[in-house]
mmCIF file of C-alpha atoms in Angstrom:
data_model
loop_
_atom_site.group_PDB
_atom_site.id
_atom_site.type_symbol
_atom_site.label_atom_id
_atom_site.label_comp_id
_atom_site.label_asym_id
_atom_site.label_seq_id
_atom_site.Cartn_x
_atom_site.Cartn_y
_atom_site.Cartn_z
ATOM 1 C CA MET A 1 73.205 -30.144 120.150
ATOM 2 C CA GLU A 2 75.224 -31.910 117.523
ATOM 3 C CA THR A 3 73.784 -29.829 114.717
ATOM 4 C CA ALA A 4 75.127 -26.585 116.154
ATOM 5 C CA MET A 5 78.598 -28.065 116.516
ATOM 6 C CA LYS A 6 78.568 -29.376 112.939
ATOM 7 C CA ILE A 7 77.460 -25.997 111.629
ATOM 8 C CA ARG A 8 80.175 -24.231 113.625
ATOM 9 C CA GLY A 9 82.716 -26.612 112.117
ATOM 10 C CA TRP A 10 81.533 -25.995 108.563
ATOM 11 C CA ILE A 11 81.643 -22.228 108.916
ATOM 12 C CA LEU A 12 84.599 -21.657 111.217
ATOM 13 C CA GLY A 13 86.690 -24.679 110.255
ATOM 14 C CA ASP A 14 85.934 -25.343 106.617
ATOM 15 C CA GLY A 15 85.262 -21.750 105.615
ATOM 16 C CA HIS A 16 81.723 -22.185 104.258
ATOM 17 C CA SER A 17 79.491 -19.116 104.236
ATOM 18 C CA ILE A 18 76.454 -18.770 106.477
ATOM 19 C CA ARG A 19 74.243 -18.486 103.415
ATOM 20 C CA ALA A 20 75.634 -21.685 101.884
ATOM 21 C CA VAL A 21 75.176 -23.650 105.105
ATOM 22 C CA ALA A 22 71.631 -22.291 105.472
ATOM 23 C CA ARG A 23 70.818 -23.350 101.929
ATOM 24 C CA GLU A 24 72.249 -26.852 102.397
ATOM 25 C CA THR A 25 70.708 -27.555 105.814
ATOM 26 C CA GLY A 26 67.399 -25.719 105.482
ATOM 27 C CA ILE A 27 68.092 -23.871 108.732
ATOM 28 C CA SER A 28 67.526 -20.114 108.715
ATOM 29 C CA ARG A 29 70.516 -17.782 108.670
ATOM 30 C CA THR A 30 69.422 -16.172 111.936
ATOM 31 C CA THR A 31 69.454 -19.558 113.662
ATOM 32 C CA ILE A 32 72.915 -20.275 112.282
ATOM 33 C CA LYS A 33 74.107 -16.897 113.565
ATOM 34 C CA LYS A 34 72.775 -17.836 117.010
ATOM 35 C CA TYR A 35 74.748 -21.077 116.847
ATOM 36 C CA LEU A 36 77.891 -19.120 116.032
ATOM 37 C CA LYS A 37 77.286 -16.512 118.721
ATOM 38 C CA ASP A 38 76.683 -18.946 121.591
ATOM 39 C CA PRO A 39 78.650 -22.207 121.358
ATOM 40 C CA ASP A 40 77.078 -23.633 124.532
ATOM 41 C CA GLN A 41 74.045 -25.842 124.354
ATOM 42 C CA PRO A 42 70.778 -24.135 125.279
ATOM 43 C CA GLN A 43 69.402 -24.824 128.736
ATOM 44 C CA TYR A 44 65.739 -25.755 128.702
ATOM 45 C CA ARG A 45 63.400 -25.314 131.632
ATOM 46 C CA GLU A 46 60.523 -27.598 132.467
ATOM 47 C CA ARG A 47 57.186 -26.071 131.565
ATOM 48 C CA GLN A 48 54.545 -25.484 134.175
ATOM 49 C CA ALA A 49 51.281 -27.364 133.912
ATOM 50 C CA ARG A 50 48.486 -25.605 132.081
ATOM 51 C CA VAL A 51 45.526 -24.306 134.029
ATOM 52 C CA GLY A 52 43.023 -25.335 131.367
ATOM 53 C CA HIS A 53 42.726 -28.898 132.642
ATOM 54 C CA LYS A 54 41.134 -27.715 135.889
ATOM 55 C CA LEU A 55 38.535 -25.720 133.999
ATOM 56 C CA ILE A 56 37.639 -28.676 131.815
ATOM 57 C CA ALA A 57 37.246 -30.923 134.859
ATOM 58 C CA GLU A 58 34.666 -28.548 136.354
ATOM 59 C CA PHE A 59 32.540 -28.614 133.211
ATOM 60 C CA GLU A 60 32.989 -32.339 132.686
ATOM 61 C CA ALA A 61 31.108 -33.162 135.900
ATOM 62 C CA ARG A 62 28.280 -30.812 134.919
ATOM 63 C CA LEU A 63 28.033 -32.278 131.405
ATOM 64 C CA ARG A 64 27.958 -35.851 132.705
ATOM 65 C CA ASP A 65 25.153 -34.902 135.086
ATOM 66 C CA LEU A 66 23.154 -33.322 132.261
ATOM 67 C CA LEU A 67 23.648 -36.355 130.017
ATOM 68 C CA GLU A 68 22.582 -38.804 132.711
ATOM 69 C CA HIS A 69 19.560 -36.891 134.018
ATOM 70 C CA GLY A 70 18.534 -35.030 130.898
#
């Protein structure tokens, strides 16, 4: 998360205000405050597969049958 480290440097090192950094980067002030509060990189978890694919598969077989046999 290079962006967070750069933002921390601008605010804590160079003395820029949160508002000025938000204006220059286009990142919201609340996001910048999160970057300042937690210097560690966020840990992302792998998402679980969606259930919707199973439902579509059930209907797909039925639709193919209807299209073939009318």
